[in-house]
Short mmCIF file of the N, C-alpha and C atoms (twelve columns), coordinates in Angstrom:
data_MODEL
# 
_entry.id   MODEL 
# 
loop_
_atom_site.group_PDB 
_atom_site.id 
_atom_site.type_symbol 
_atom_site.label_atom_id 
_atom_site.label_alt_id 
_atom_site.label_comp_id 
_atom_site.label_asym_id 
_atom_site.label_seq_id 
_atom_site.Cartn_x 
_atom_site.Cartn_y 
_atom_site.Cartn_z 
_atom_site.pdbx_PDB_model_num 
ATOM 1   N N  . MET A 1   5.164  -3.656  11.017  1 
ATOM 2   C CA . MET A 1   5.226  -2.202  11.079  1 
ATOM 3   C C  . MET A 1   6.474  -1.763  10.368  1 
ATOM 4   N N  . THR A 2   6.366  -0.719  9.547   1 
ATOM 5   C CA . THR A 2   7.500  -0.255  8.823   1 
ATOM 6   C C  . THR A 2   8.439  0.589   9.657   1 
ATOM 7   N N  . ARG A 3   9.658  0.771   9.157   1 
ATOM 8   C CA . ARG A 3   10.652 1.558   9.866   1 
ATOM 9   C C  . ARG A 3   10.140 3.013   10.042  1 
ATOM 10  N N  . SER A 4   9.492  3.573   9.022   1 
ATOM 11  C CA . SER A 4   9.019  4.928   9.135   1 
ATOM 12  C C  . SER A 4   7.920  5.053   10.188  1 
ATOM 13  N N  . GLU A 5   7.105  4.012   10.361  1 
ATOM 14  C CA . GLU A 5   6.109  4.050   11.417  1 
ATOM 15  C C  . GLU A 5   6.768  4.060   12.793  1 
ATOM 16  N N  . PHE A 6   7.828  3.265   12.944  1 
ATOM 17  C CA . PHE A 6   8.579  3.322   14.233  1 
ATOM 18  C C  . PHE A 6   9.150  4.710   14.451  1 
ATOM 19  N N  . ASP A 7   9.739  5.287   13.392  1 
ATOM 20  C CA . ASP A 7   10.284 6.643   13.537  1 
ATOM 21  C C  . ASP A 7   9.194  7.651   13.902  1 
ATOM 22  N N  . ASP A 8   8.011  7.519   13.326  1 
ATOM 23  C CA . ASP A 8   6.930  8.415   13.644  1 
ATOM 24  C C  . ASP A 8   6.515  8.278   15.122  1 
ATOM 25  N N  . ILE A 9   6.468  7.015   15.608  1 
ATOM 26  C CA . ILE A 9   6.117  6.801   16.994  1 
ATOM 27  C C  . ILE A 9   7.168  7.354   17.933  1 
ATOM 28  N N  . ARG A 10  8.441  7.131   17.575  1 
ATOM 29  C CA . ARG A 10  9.528  7.710   18.433  1 
ATOM 30  C C  . ARG A 10  9.413  9.227   18.506  1 
ATOM 31  N N  . ALA A 11  9.140  9.866   17.370  1 
ATOM 32  C CA . ALA A 11  9.001  11.336  17.347  1 
ATOM 33  C C  . ALA A 11  7.797  11.769  18.194  1 
ATOM 34  N N  . PHE A 12  6.708  10.996  18.116  1 
ATOM 35  C CA . PHE A 12  5.500  11.294  18.871  1 
ATOM 36  C C  . PHE A 12  5.806  11.178  20.351  1 
ATOM 37  N N  . LEU A 13  6.534  10.136  20.752  1 
ATOM 38  C CA . LEU A 13  6.856  9.911   22.173  1 
ATOM 39  C C  . LEU A 13  7.833  11.004  22.690  1 
ATOM 40  N N  . ALA A 14  8.712  11.478  21.832  1 
ATOM 41  C CA . ALA A 14  9.702  12.481  22.234  1 
ATOM 42  C C  . ALA A 14  9.104  13.888  22.309  1 
ATOM 43  N N  . ASP A 15  7.955  14.103  21.689  1 
ATOM 44  C CA . ASP A 15  7.306  15.446  21.660  1 
ATOM 45  C C  . ASP A 15  6.814  15.757  23.076  1 
ATOM 46  N N  . PRO A 16  7.279  16.860  23.661  1 
ATOM 47  C CA . PRO A 16  6.844  17.241  25.005  1 
ATOM 48  C C  . PRO A 16  5.331  17.592  25.080  1 
ATOM 49  N N  . ALA A 17  4.733  17.883  23.955  1 
ATOM 50  C CA . ALA A 17  3.290  18.239  23.933  1 
ATOM 51  C C  . ALA A 17  2.406  16.989  23.969  1 
ATOM 52  N N  . THR A 18  2.967  15.817  23.871  1 
ATOM 53  C CA . THR A 18  2.184  14.575  23.856  1 
ATOM 54  C C  . THR A 18  1.620  14.346  25.233  1 
ATOM 55  N N  . GLU A 19  0.324  14.081  25.311  1 
ATOM 56  C CA . GLU A 19  -0.344 13.889  26.587  1 
ATOM 57  C C  . GLU A 19  -0.370 12.424  26.986  1 
ATOM 58  N N  . ALA A 20  -0.545 12.165  28.269  1 
ATOM 59  C CA . ALA A 20  -0.531 10.798  28.811  1 
ATOM 60  C C  . ALA A 20  -1.585 9.916   28.170  1 
ATOM 61  N N  . GLY A 21  -2.765 10.445  27.891  1 
ATOM 62  C CA . GLY A 21  -3.809 9.649   27.271  1 
ATOM 63  C C  . GLY A 21  -3.442 9.224   25.859  1 
ATOM 64  N N  . ASP A 22  -2.739 10.096  25.141  1 
ATOM 65  C CA . ASP A 22  -2.266 9.749   23.806  1 
ATOM 66  C C  . ASP A 22  -1.206 8.652   23.876  1 
ATOM 67  N N  . LEU A 23  -0.322 8.744   24.891  1 
ATOM 68  C CA . LEU A 23  0.703  7.706   25.067  1 
ATOM 69  C C  . LEU A 23  0.089  6.366   25.363  1 
ATOM 70  N N  . LEU A 24  -0.957 6.367   26.148  1 
ATOM 71  C CA . LEU A 24  -1.667 5.136   26.468  1 
ATOM 72  C C  . LEU A 24  -2.286 4.525   25.222  1 
ATOM 73  N N  . ALA A 25  -2.853 5.362   24.378  1 
ATOM 74  C CA . ALA A 25  -3.461 4.873   23.134  1 
ATOM 75  C C  . ALA A 25  -2.396 4.243   22.223  1 
ATOM 76  N N  . VAL A 26  -1.217 4.881   22.160  1 
ATOM 77  C CA . VAL A 26  -0.115 4.311   21.350  1 
ATOM 78  C C  . VAL A 26  0.334  2.992   21.940  1 
ATOM 79  N N  . ALA A 27  0.460  2.942   23.252  1 
ATOM 80  C CA . ALA A 27  0.860  1.688   23.917  1 
ATOM 81  C C  . ALA A 27  -0.107 0.566   23.620  1 
ATOM 82  N N  . ARG A 28  -1.399 0.881   23.683  1 
ATOM 83  C CA . ARG A 28  -2.402 -0.175  23.390  1 
ATOM 84  C C  . ARG A 28  -2.298 -0.639  21.909  1 
ATOM 85  N N  . MET A 29  -2.098 0.289   21.013  1 
ATOM 86  C CA . MET A 29  -1.978 -0.060  19.610  1 
ATOM 87  C C  . MET A 29  -0.722 -0.941  19.388  1 
ATOM 88  N N  . LEU A 30  0.375  -0.608  20.029  1 
ATOM 89  C CA . LEU A 30  1.579  -1.381  19.880  1 
ATOM 90  C C  . LEU A 30  1.431  -2.812  20.484  1 
ATOM 91  N N  . VAL A 31  0.778  -2.905  21.588  1 
ATOM 92  C CA . VAL A 31  0.526  -4.233  22.199  1 
ATOM 93  C C  . VAL A 31  -0.355 -5.054  21.316  1 
ATOM 94  N N  . ASP A 32  -1.395 -4.446  20.727  1 
ATOM 95  C CA . ASP A 32  -2.258 -5.193  19.789  1 
ATOM 96  C C  . ASP A 32  -1.506 -5.666  18.573  1 
ATOM 97  N N  . ASP A 33  -0.645 -4.776  18.019  1 
ATOM 98  C CA . ASP A 33  0.167  -5.151  16.859  1 
ATOM 99  C C  . ASP A 33  1.131  -6.289  17.211  1 
ATOM 100 N N  . LEU A 34  1.748  -6.207  18.379  1 
ATOM 101 C CA . LEU A 34  2.641  -7.266  18.815  1 
ATOM 102 C C  . LEU A 34  1.952  -8.588  18.978  1 
ATOM 103 N N  . GLU A 35  0.757  -8.595  19.554  1 
ATOM 104 C CA . GLU A 35  0.005  -9.819  19.709  1 
ATOM 105 C C  . GLU A 35  -0.363 -10.417 18.380  1 
ATOM 106 N N  . GLN A 36  -0.810 -9.594  17.430  1 
ATOM 107 C CA . GLN A 36  -1.168 -10.095 16.081  1 
ATOM 108 C C  . GLN A 36  0.063  -10.667 15.387  1 
ATOM 109 N N  . SER A 37  1.209  -9.978  15.524  1 
ATOM 110 C CA . SER A 37  2.430  -10.449 14.924  1 
ATOM 111 C C  . SER A 37  2.866  -11.793 15.487  1 
ATOM 112 N N  . ARG A 38  2.736  -11.930 16.799  1 
ATOM 113 C CA . ARG A 38  3.136  -13.258 17.419  1 
ATOM 114 C C  . ARG A 38  2.197  -14.371 16.961  1 
ATOM 115 N N  . MET A 39  0.931  -14.050 16.808  1 
ATOM 116 C CA . MET A 39  0.009  -15.111 16.330  1 
ATOM 117 C C  . MET A 39  0.331  -15.509 14.897  1 
ATOM 118 N N  . ARG A 40  0.596  -14.498 14.058  1 
ATOM 119 C CA . ARG A 40  0.984  -14.790 12.643  1 
ATOM 120 C C  . ARG A 40  2.250  -15.624 12.607  1 
ATOM 121 N N  . GLU A 41  3.173  -15.282 13.451  1 
ATOM 122 C CA . GLU A 41  4.467  -16.016 13.500  1 
ATOM 123 C C  . GLU A 41  4.242  -17.449 13.927  1 
ATOM 124 N N  . ALA A 42  3.413  -17.648 14.932  1 
ATOM 125 C CA . ALA A 42  3.099  -19.005 15.419  1 
ATOM 126 C C  . ALA A 42  2.447  -19.849 14.299  1 
ATOM 127 N N  . VAL A 43  1.527  -19.244 13.578  1 
ATOM 128 C CA . VAL A 43  0.843  -19.969 12.488  1 
ATOM 129 C C  . VAL A 43  1.844  -20.340 11.372  1 
ATOM 130 N N  . LEU A 44  2.676  -19.365 11.011  1 
ATOM 131 C CA . LEU A 44  3.711  -19.599 9.972   1 
ATOM 132 C C  . LEU A 44  4.679  -20.669 10.423  1 
ATOM 133 N N  . ARG A 45  5.117  -20.646 11.676  1 
ATOM 134 C CA . ARG A 45  6.008  -21.663 12.186  1 
ATOM 135 C C  . ARG A 45  5.397  -23.061 12.148  1 
ATOM 136 N N  . THR A 46  4.108  -23.129 12.431  1 
ATOM 137 C CA . THR A 46  3.400  -24.418 12.409  1 
ATOM 138 C C  . THR A 46  3.335  -24.934 10.980  1 
ATOM 139 N N  . HIS A 47  2.993  -24.054 10.007  1 
ATOM 140 C CA . HIS A 47  2.942  -24.468 8.609   1 
ATOM 141 C C  . HIS A 47  4.331  -24.906 8.130   1 
ATOM 142 N N  . TYR A 48  5.347  -24.159 8.488   1 
ATOM 143 C CA . TYR A 48  6.715  -24.503 8.117   1 
ATOM 144 C C  . TYR A 48  7.123  -25.874 8.676   1 
ATOM 145 N N  . LEU A 49  6.830  -26.095 9.935   1 
ATOM 146 C CA . LEU A 49  7.190  -27.335 10.591  1 
ATOM 147 C C  . LEU A 49  6.498  -28.519 9.925   1 
ATOM 148 N N  . ARG A 50  5.218  -28.344 9.612   1 
ATOM 149 C CA . ARG A 50  4.466  -29.435 8.935   1 
ATOM 150 C C  . ARG A 50  5.039  -29.704 7.557   1 
ATOM 151 N N  . LEU A 51  5.399  -28.686 6.844   1 
ATOM 152 C CA . LEU A 51  5.960  -28.895 5.503   1 
ATOM 153 C C  . LEU A 51  7.344  -29.511 5.582   1 
ATOM 154 N N  . LEU A 52  8.146  -29.071 6.555   1 
ATOM 155 C CA . LEU A 52  9.467  -29.652 6.765   1 
ATOM 156 C C  . LEU A 52  9.389  -31.124 7.158   1 
ATOM 157 N N  . THR A 53  8.425  -31.438 8.008   1 
ATOM 158 C CA . THR A 53  8.235  -32.846 8.429   1 
ATOM 159 C C  . THR A 53  7.781  -33.697 7.223   1 
ATOM 160 N N  . ALA A 54  6.924  -33.159 6.383   1 
ATOM 161 C CA . ALA A 54  6.493  -33.871 5.192   1 
ATOM 162 C C  . ALA A 54  7.651  -34.097 4.243   1 
ATOM 163 N N  . ALA A 55  8.487  -33.084 4.081   1 
ATOM 164 C CA . ALA A 55  9.652  -33.237 3.206   1 
ATOM 165 C C  . ALA A 55  10.626 -34.296 3.716   1 
ATOM 166 N N  . ARG A 56  10.885 -34.271 5.017   1 
ATOM 167 C CA . ARG A 56  11.784 -35.274 5.591   1 
ATOM 168 C C  . ARG A 56  11.204 -36.688 5.477   1 
ATOM 169 N N  . ALA A 57  9.882  -36.814 5.706   1 
ATOM 170 C CA . ALA A 57  9.223  -38.112 5.577   1 
ATOM 171 C C  . ALA A 57  9.279  -38.586 4.132   1 
ATOM 172 N N  . THR A 58  9.187  -37.685 3.175   1 
ATOM 173 C CA . THR A 58  9.242  -38.045 1.777   1 
ATOM 174 C C  . THR A 58  10.641 -38.595 1.441   1 
ATOM 175 N N  . VAL A 59  11.686 -37.914 1.897   1 
ATOM 176 C CA . VAL A 59  13.051 -38.377 1.647   1 
ATOM 177 C C  . VAL A 59  13.278 -39.717 2.335   1 
ATOM 178 N N  . ALA A 60  12.819 -39.868 3.573   1 
ATOM 179 C CA . ALA A 60  12.988 -41.128 4.280   1 
ATOM 180 C C  . ALA A 60  12.233 -42.247 3.552   1 
ATOM 181 N N  . ALA A 61  11.048 -41.963 3.049   1 
ATOM 182 C CA . ALA A 61  10.272 -42.987 2.298   1 
ATOM 183 C C  . ALA A 61  10.989 -43.378 1.024   1 
ATOM 184 N N  . GLU A 62  11.627 -42.417 0.377   1 
ATOM 185 C CA . GLU A 62  12.393 -42.719 -0.848  1 
ATOM 186 C C  . GLU A 62  13.547 -43.634 -0.490  1 
ATOM 187 N N  . TYR A 63  14.296 -43.285 0.611   1 
ATOM 188 C CA . TYR A 63  15.423 -44.134 1.022   1 
ATOM 189 C C  . TYR A 63  14.968 -45.524 1.363   1 
ATOM 190 N N  . ALA A 64  13.771 -45.653 1.955   1 
ATOM 191 C CA . ALA A 64  13.267 -46.957 2.354   1 
ATOM 192 C C  . ALA A 64  12.658 -47.721 1.173   1 
ATOM 193 N N  . GLY A 65  12.578 -47.082 0.021   1 
ATOM 194 C CA . GLY A 65  12.043 -47.750 -1.163  1 
ATOM 195 C C  . GLY A 65  10.535 -47.833 -1.209  1 
ATOM 196 N N  . ALA A 66  9.853  -46.916 -0.592  1 
ATOM 197 C CA . ALA A 66  8.382  -46.928 -0.598  1 
ATOM 198 C C  . ALA A 66  7.879  -46.732 -2.012  1 
ATOM 199 N N  . PRO A 67  6.740  -47.332 -2.321  1 
ATOM 200 C CA . PRO A 67  6.211  -47.239 -3.688  1 
ATOM 201 C C  . PRO A 67  5.829  -45.800 -4.109  1 
ATOM 202 N N  . ASP A 68  5.317  -44.972 -3.196  1 
ATOM 203 C CA . ASP A 68  4.962  -43.629 -3.529  1 
ATOM 204 C C  . ASP A 68  5.497  -42.675 -2.441  1 
ATOM 205 N N  . PRO A 69  6.812  -42.335 -2.489  1 
ATOM 206 C CA . PRO A 69  7.378  -41.537 -1.405  1 
ATOM 207 C C  . PRO A 69  6.842  -40.108 -1.329  1 
ATOM 208 N N  . MET A 70  6.240  -39.586 -2.413  1 
ATOM 209 C CA . MET A 70  5.736  -38.237 -2.455  1 
ATOM 210 C C  . MET A 70  4.420  -38.065 -1.711  1 
ATOM 211 N N  . THR A 71  3.858  -39.128 -1.181  1 
ATOM 212 C CA . THR A 71  2.583  -39.102 -0.517  1 
ATOM 213 C C  . THR A 71  2.533  -38.034 0.592   1 
ATOM 214 N N  . PHE A 72  3.593  -37.921 1.372   1 
ATOM 215 C CA . PHE A 72  3.589  -36.988 2.521   1 
ATOM 216 C C  . PHE A 72  3.544  -35.513 2.037   1 
ATOM 217 N N  . VAL A 73  4.359  -35.190 1.031   1 
ATOM 218 C CA . VAL A 73  4.373  -33.815 0.527   1 
ATOM 219 C C  . VAL A 73  3.046  -33.534 -0.201  1 
ATOM 220 N N  . LYS A 74  2.575  -34.469 -0.981  1 
ATOM 221 C CA . LYS A 74  1.299  -34.296 -1.697  1 
ATOM 222 C C  . LYS A 74  0.163  -34.015 -0.697  1 
ATOM 223 N N  . HIS A 75  0.138  -34.775 0.382   1 
ATOM 224 C CA . HIS A 75  -0.886 -34.588 1.389   1 
ATOM 225 C C  . HIS A 75  -0.827 -33.168 2.009   1 
ATOM 226 N N  . GLU A 76  0.399  -32.754 2.377   1 
ATOM 227 C CA . GLU A 76  0.569  -31.441 3.001   1 
ATOM 228 C C  . GLU A 76  0.197  -30.301 2.043   1 
ATOM 229 N N  . LEU A 77  0.590  -30.442 0.771   1 
ATOM 230 C CA . LEU A 77  0.224  -29.431 -0.215  1 
ATOM 231 C C  . LEU A 77  -1.304 -29.401 -0.446  1 
ATOM 232 N N  . ASP A 78  -1.881 -30.578 -0.474  1 
ATOM 233 C CA . ASP A 78  -3.336 -30.661 -0.650  1 
ATOM 234 C C  . ASP A 78  -4.085 -30.029 0.544   1 
ATOM 235 N N  . GLU A 79  -3.558 -30.233 1.753   1 
ATOM 236 C CA . GLU A 79  -4.181 -29.603 2.943   1 
ATOM 237 C C  . GLU A 79  -4.185 -28.081 2.854   1 
ATOM 238 N N  . ARG A 80  -3.167 -27.515 2.222   1 
ATOM 239 C CA . ARG A 80  -3.033 -26.041 2.111   1 
ATOM 240 C C  . ARG A 80  -3.616 -25.510 0.799   1 
ATOM 241 N N  . GLY A 81  -4.200 -26.392 -0.019  1 
ATOM 242 C CA . GLY A 81  -4.720 -25.946 -1.314  1 
ATOM 243 C C  . GLY A 81  -3.651 -25.557 -2.285  1 
ATOM 244 N N  . GLN A 82  -2.459 -26.118 -2.150  1 
ATOM 245 C CA . GLN A 82  -1.313 -25.760 -2.984  1 
ATOM 246 C C  . GLN A 82  -0.907 -26.875 -3.949  1 
ATOM 247 N N  . LEU A 83  -1.630 -27.948 -3.969  1 
ATOM 248 C CA . LEU A 83  -1.310 -29.062 -4.842  1 
ATOM 249 C C  . LEU A 83  -1.551 -28.622 -6.288  1 
ATOM 250 N N  . PRO A 84  -0.565 -28.722 -7.154  1 
ATOM 251 C CA . PRO A 84  -0.772 -28.320 -8.578  1 
ATOM 252 C C  . PRO A 84  -1.895 -29.155 -9.218  1 
ATOM 253 N N  . GLU A 85  -2.704 -28.489 -9.984  1 
ATOM 254 C CA . GLU A 85  -3.829 -29.181 -10.639 1 
ATOM 255 C C  . GLU A 85  -3.292 -29.845 -11.897 1 
ATOM 256 N N  . GLN A 86  -3.997 -30.855 -12.361 1 
ATOM 257 C CA . GLN A 86  -3.640 -31.526 -13.609 1 
ATOM 258 C C  . GLN A 86  -3.657 -30.466 -14.724 1 
ATOM 259 N N  . GLY A 87  -2.631 -30.489 -15.509 1 
ATOM 260 C CA . GLY A 87  -2.557 -29.549 -16.639 1 
ATOM 261 C C  . GLY A 87  -1.962 -28.184 -16.273 1 
ATOM 262 N N  . GLU A 88  -1.701 -27.932 -15.014 1 
ATOM 263 C CA . GLU A 88  -1.137 -26.662 -14.633 1 
ATOM 264 C C  . GLU A 88  0.300  -26.602 -15.242 1 
ATOM 265 N N  . ALA A 89  0.656  -25.419 -15.722 1 
ATOM 266 C CA . ALA A 89  1.940  -25.285 -16.413 1 
ATOM 267 C C  . ALA A 89  3.104  -25.603 -15.491 1 
ATOM 268 N N  . VAL A 90  3.809  -26.665 -15.796 1 
ATOM 269 C CA . VAL A 90  4.951  -27.103 -15.005 1 
ATOM 270 C C  . VAL A 90  6.029  -26.022 -15.013 1 
ATOM 271 N N  . GLN A 91  6.296  -25.424 -16.148 1 
ATOM 272 C CA . GLN A 91  7.357  -24.396 -16.265 1 
ATOM 273 C C  . GLN A 91  7.028  -23.191 -15.389 1 
ATOM 274 N N  . ARG A 92  5.767  -22.828 -15.261 1 
ATOM 275 C CA . ARG A 92  5.391  -21.702 -14.425 1 
ATOM 276 C C  . ARG A 92  5.715  -21.995 -12.940 1 
ATOM 277 N N  . ILE A 93  5.374  -23.199 -12.537 1 
ATOM 278 C CA . ILE A 93  5.615  -23.591 -11.142 1 
ATOM 279 C C  . ILE A 93  7.116  -23.603 -10.837 1 
ATOM 280 N N  . LEU A 94  7.889  -24.172 -11.776 1 
ATOM 281 C CA . LEU A 94  9.353  -24.198 -11.617 1 
ATOM 282 C C  . LEU A 94  9.962  -22.793 -11.637 1 
ATOM 283 N N  . SER A 95  9.409  -21.956 -12.481 1 
ATOM 284 C CA . SER A 95  9.860  -20.566 -12.549 1 
ATOM 285 C C  . SER A 95  9.564  -19.857 -11.247 1 
ATOM 286 N N  . ASP A 96  8.380  -20.080 -10.668 1 
ATOM 287 C CA . ASP A 96  8.044  -19.487 -9.364  1 
ATOM 288 C C  . ASP A 96  9.018  -19.928 -8.285  1 
ATOM 289 N N  . ALA A 97  9.405  -21.198 -8.300  1 
ATOM 290 C CA . ALA A 97  10.351 -21.743 -7.314  1 
ATOM 291 C C  . ALA A 97  11.732 -21.106 -7.494  1 
ATOM 292 N N  . GLN A 98  12.179 -20.938 -8.752  1 
ATOM 293 C CA . GLN A 98  13.472 -20.305 -8.995  1 
ATOM 294 C C  . GLN A 98  13.439 -18.848 -8.574  1 
ATOM 295 N N  . THR A 99  12.405 -18.178 -8.815  1 
ATOM 296 C CA . THR A 99  12.282 -16.765 -8.410  1 
ATOM 297 C C  . THR A 99  12.299 -16.615 -6.907  1 
ATOM 298 N N  . ALA A 100 11.568 -17.527 -6.208  1 
ATOM 299 C CA . ALA A 100 11.540 -17.495 -4.740  1 
ATOM 300 C C  . ALA A 100 12.951 -17.742 -4.198  1 
ATOM 301 N N  . ALA A 101 13.676 -18.712 -4.783  1 
ATOM 302 C CA . ALA A 101 15.031 -19.019 -4.339  1 
ATOM 303 C C  . ALA A 101 15.940 -17.796 -4.566  1 
ATOM 304 N N  . ALA A 102 15.814 -17.106 -5.689  1 
ATOM 305 C CA . ALA A 102 16.621 -15.921 -5.959  1 
ATOM 306 C C  . ALA A 102 16.305 -14.829 -4.980  1 
ATOM 307 N N  . LEU A 103 15.023 -14.597 -4.677  1 
ATOM 308 C CA . LEU A 103 14.652 -13.568 -3.723  1 
ATOM 309 C C  . LEU A 103 15.182 -13.870 -2.338  1 
ATOM 310 N N  . LEU A 104 15.099 -15.101 -1.922  1 
ATOM 311 C CA . LEU A 104 15.689 -15.511 -0.623  1 
ATOM 312 C C  . LEU A 104 17.165 -15.310 -0.563  1 
ATOM 313 N N  . ALA A 105 17.875 -15.650 -1.646  1 
ATOM 314 C CA . ALA A 105 19.346 -15.420 -1.695  1 
ATOM 315 C C  . ALA A 105 19.647 -13.944 -1.607  1 
ATOM 316 N N  . CYS A 106 18.874 -13.106 -2.265  1 
ATOM 317 C CA . CYS A 106 19.083 -11.662 -2.220  1 
ATOM 318 C C  . CYS A 106 18.837 -11.115 -0.803  1 
ATOM 319 N N  . LEU A 107 17.796 -11.634 -0.163  1 
ATOM 320 C CA . LEU A 107 17.471 -11.224 1.200   1 
ATOM 321 C C  . LEU A 107 18.593 -11.630 2.154   1 
ATOM 322 N N  . ALA A 108 19.112 -12.831 2.000   1 
ATOM 323 C CA . ALA A 108 20.183 -13.320 2.864   1 
ATOM 324 C C  . ALA A 108 21.427 -12.468 2.625   1 
ATOM 325 N N  . GLU A 109 21.670 -12.071 1.426   1 
ATOM 326 C CA . GLU A 109 22.837 -11.222 1.109   1 
ATOM 327 C C  . GLU A 109 22.693 -9.847  1.773   1 
ATOM 328 N N  . GLN A 110 21.512 -9.288  1.714   1 
ATOM 329 C CA . GLN A 110 21.235 -7.980  2.346   1 
ATOM 330 C C  . GLN A 110 21.402 -8.046  3.831   1 
ATOM 331 N N  . GLN A 111 20.956 -9.142  4.456   1 
ATOM 332 C CA . GLN A 111 21.050 -9.253  5.903   1 
ATOM 333 C C  . GLN A 111 22.486 -9.474  6.348   1 
ATOM 334 N N  . ALA A 112 23.312 -10.050 5.482   1 
ATOM 335 C CA . ALA A 112 24.732 -10.297 5.792   1 
ATOM 336 C C  . ALA A 112 25.538 -9.022  5.786   1 
ATOM 337 N N  . LYS A 113 25.131 -8.013  5.002   1 
ATOM 338 C CA . LYS A 113 25.854 -6.772  4.951   1 
ATOM 339 C C  . LYS A 113 25.580 -5.953  6.200   1 
ATOM 340 N N  . PRO A 114 26.654 -5.498  6.890   1 
ATOM 341 C CA . PRO A 114 26.395 -4.637  8.038   1 
ATOM 342 C C  . PRO A 114 25.902 -3.270  7.658   1 
ATOM 343 N N  . ARG A 115 24.986 -2.738  8.436   1 
ATOM 344 C CA . ARG A 115 24.437 -1.447  8.156   1 
ATOM 345 C C  . ARG A 115 25.419 -0.381  8.655   1 
ATOM 346 N N  . PRO A 116 25.630 0.649   7.858   1 
ATOM 347 C CA . PRO A 116 26.543 1.733   8.310   1 
ATOM 348 C C  . PRO A 116 25.882 2.453   9.475   1 
ATOM 349 N N  . ARG A 117 26.670 2.764   10.476  1 
ATOM 350 C CA . ARG A 117 26.175 3.483   11.633  1 
ATOM 351 C C  . ARG A 117 26.583 4.962   11.497  1 
ATOM 352 N N  . GLY A 118 25.726 5.806   12.021  1 
ATOM 353 C CA . GLY A 118 26.043 7.227   12.009  1 
ATOM 354 C C  . GLY A 118 25.727 7.830   10.638  1 
ATOM 355 N N  . GLY A 119 25.996 9.108   10.497  1 
ATOM 356 C CA . GLY A 119 25.761 9.763   9.242   1 
ATOM 357 C C  . GLY A 119 24.280 10.015  9.031   1 
ATOM 358 N N  . VAL A 120 23.922 10.323  7.838   1 
ATOM 359 C CA . VAL A 120 22.554 10.645  7.487   1 
ATOM 360 C C  . VAL A 120 21.792 9.358   7.191   1 
ATOM 361 N N  . ARG A 121 20.634 9.208   7.796   1 
ATOM 362 C CA . ARG A 121 19.813 8.003   7.576   1 
ATOM 363 C C  . ARG A 121 18.621 8.429   6.733   1 
ATOM 364 N N  . LEU A 122 18.443 7.718   5.627   1 
ATOM 365 C CA . LEU A 122 17.322 8.026   4.783   1 
ATOM 366 C C  . LEU A 122 16.080 7.326   5.280   1 
ATOM 367 N N  . ARG A 123 14.962 8.031   5.251   1 
ATOM 368 C CA . ARG A 123 13.693 7.445   5.686   1 
ATOM 369 C C  . ARG A 123 12.982 6.832   4.506   1 
ATOM 370 N N  . ARG A 124 12.443 5.689   4.730   1 
ATOM 371 C CA . ARG A 124 11.609 5.050   3.722   1 
ATOM 372 C C  . ARG A 124 10.168 5.230   4.170   1 
ATOM 373 N N  . CYS A 125 9.347  5.642   3.274   1 
ATOM 374 C CA . CYS A 125 7.918  5.811   3.563   1 
ATOM 375 C C  . CYS A 125 7.143  4.855   2.697   1 
ATOM 376 N N  . VAL A 126 6.987  3.640   3.171   1 
ATOM 377 C CA . VAL A 126 6.237  2.644   2.421   1 
ATOM 378 C C  . VAL A 126 5.292  1.946   3.350   1 
ATOM 379 N N  . GLY A 127 4.358  1.203   2.790   1 
ATOM 380 C CA . GLY A 127 3.452  0.410   3.608   1 
ATOM 381 C C  . GLY A 127 2.253  1.193   4.057   1 
ATOM 382 N N  . PRO A 128 1.484  0.553   4.937   1 
ATOM 383 C CA . PRO A 128 0.230  1.212   5.391   1 
ATOM 384 C C  . PRO A 128 0.569  2.471   6.238   1 
ATOM 385 N N  . VAL A 129 -0.276 3.414   6.141   1 
ATOM 386 C CA . VAL A 129 -0.034 4.697   6.822   1 
ATOM 387 C C  . VAL A 129 -0.857 4.712   8.106   1 
ATOM 388 N N  . ARG A 130 -0.219 5.140   9.168   1 
ATOM 389 C CA . ARG A 130 -0.941 5.335   10.411  1 
ATOM 390 C C  . ARG A 130 -0.751 6.795   10.824  1 
ATOM 391 N N  . THR A 131 -1.795 7.342   11.349  1 
ATOM 392 C CA . THR A 131 -1.652 8.698   11.840  1 
ATOM 393 C C  . THR A 131 -1.881 8.686   13.322  1 
ATOM 394 N N  . LEU A 132 -1.074 9.479   14.015  1 
ATOM 395 C CA . LEU A 132 -1.191 9.560   15.450  1 
ATOM 396 C C  . LEU A 132 -1.941 10.858  15.778  1 
ATOM 397 N N  . ARG A 133 -2.857 10.750  16.735  1 
ATOM 398 C CA . ARG A 133 -3.674 11.919  17.105  1 
ATOM 399 C C  . ARG A 133 -2.811 12.974  17.766  1 
ATOM 400 N N  . ARG A 134 -3.161 14.193  17.536  1 
ATOM 401 C CA . ARG A 134 -2.486 15.324  18.188  1 
ATOM 402 C C  . ARG A 134 -3.411 15.987  19.146  1 
# 
């Protein structure tokens, strides 16, 4: 849910004209969204853990001198349909990885900066639009 959607919900809740039935509908919508978010997070954590385990096993296999240490990562990528196909442009894949690393670094930098408190707060209106009944 976007920040502007939270702001809209806060304004809706603060409006004295809002009726109890409308509040109940908003509460149900928020609980549904929360449940879906938790399920998505659980799935993503599982995928991440599997990939991390495969990466660690690959490094351990390399240390142990295994003949094909990449077996674990290849298997995990194949399970997710992410194994590069023969002839797929190597430079494109490496470029995607560099771009992802740069985006993550930018995100980490933004999260490290403290947000200014007080003053005028600009609203961002992006993402899916939800309308609340009146």
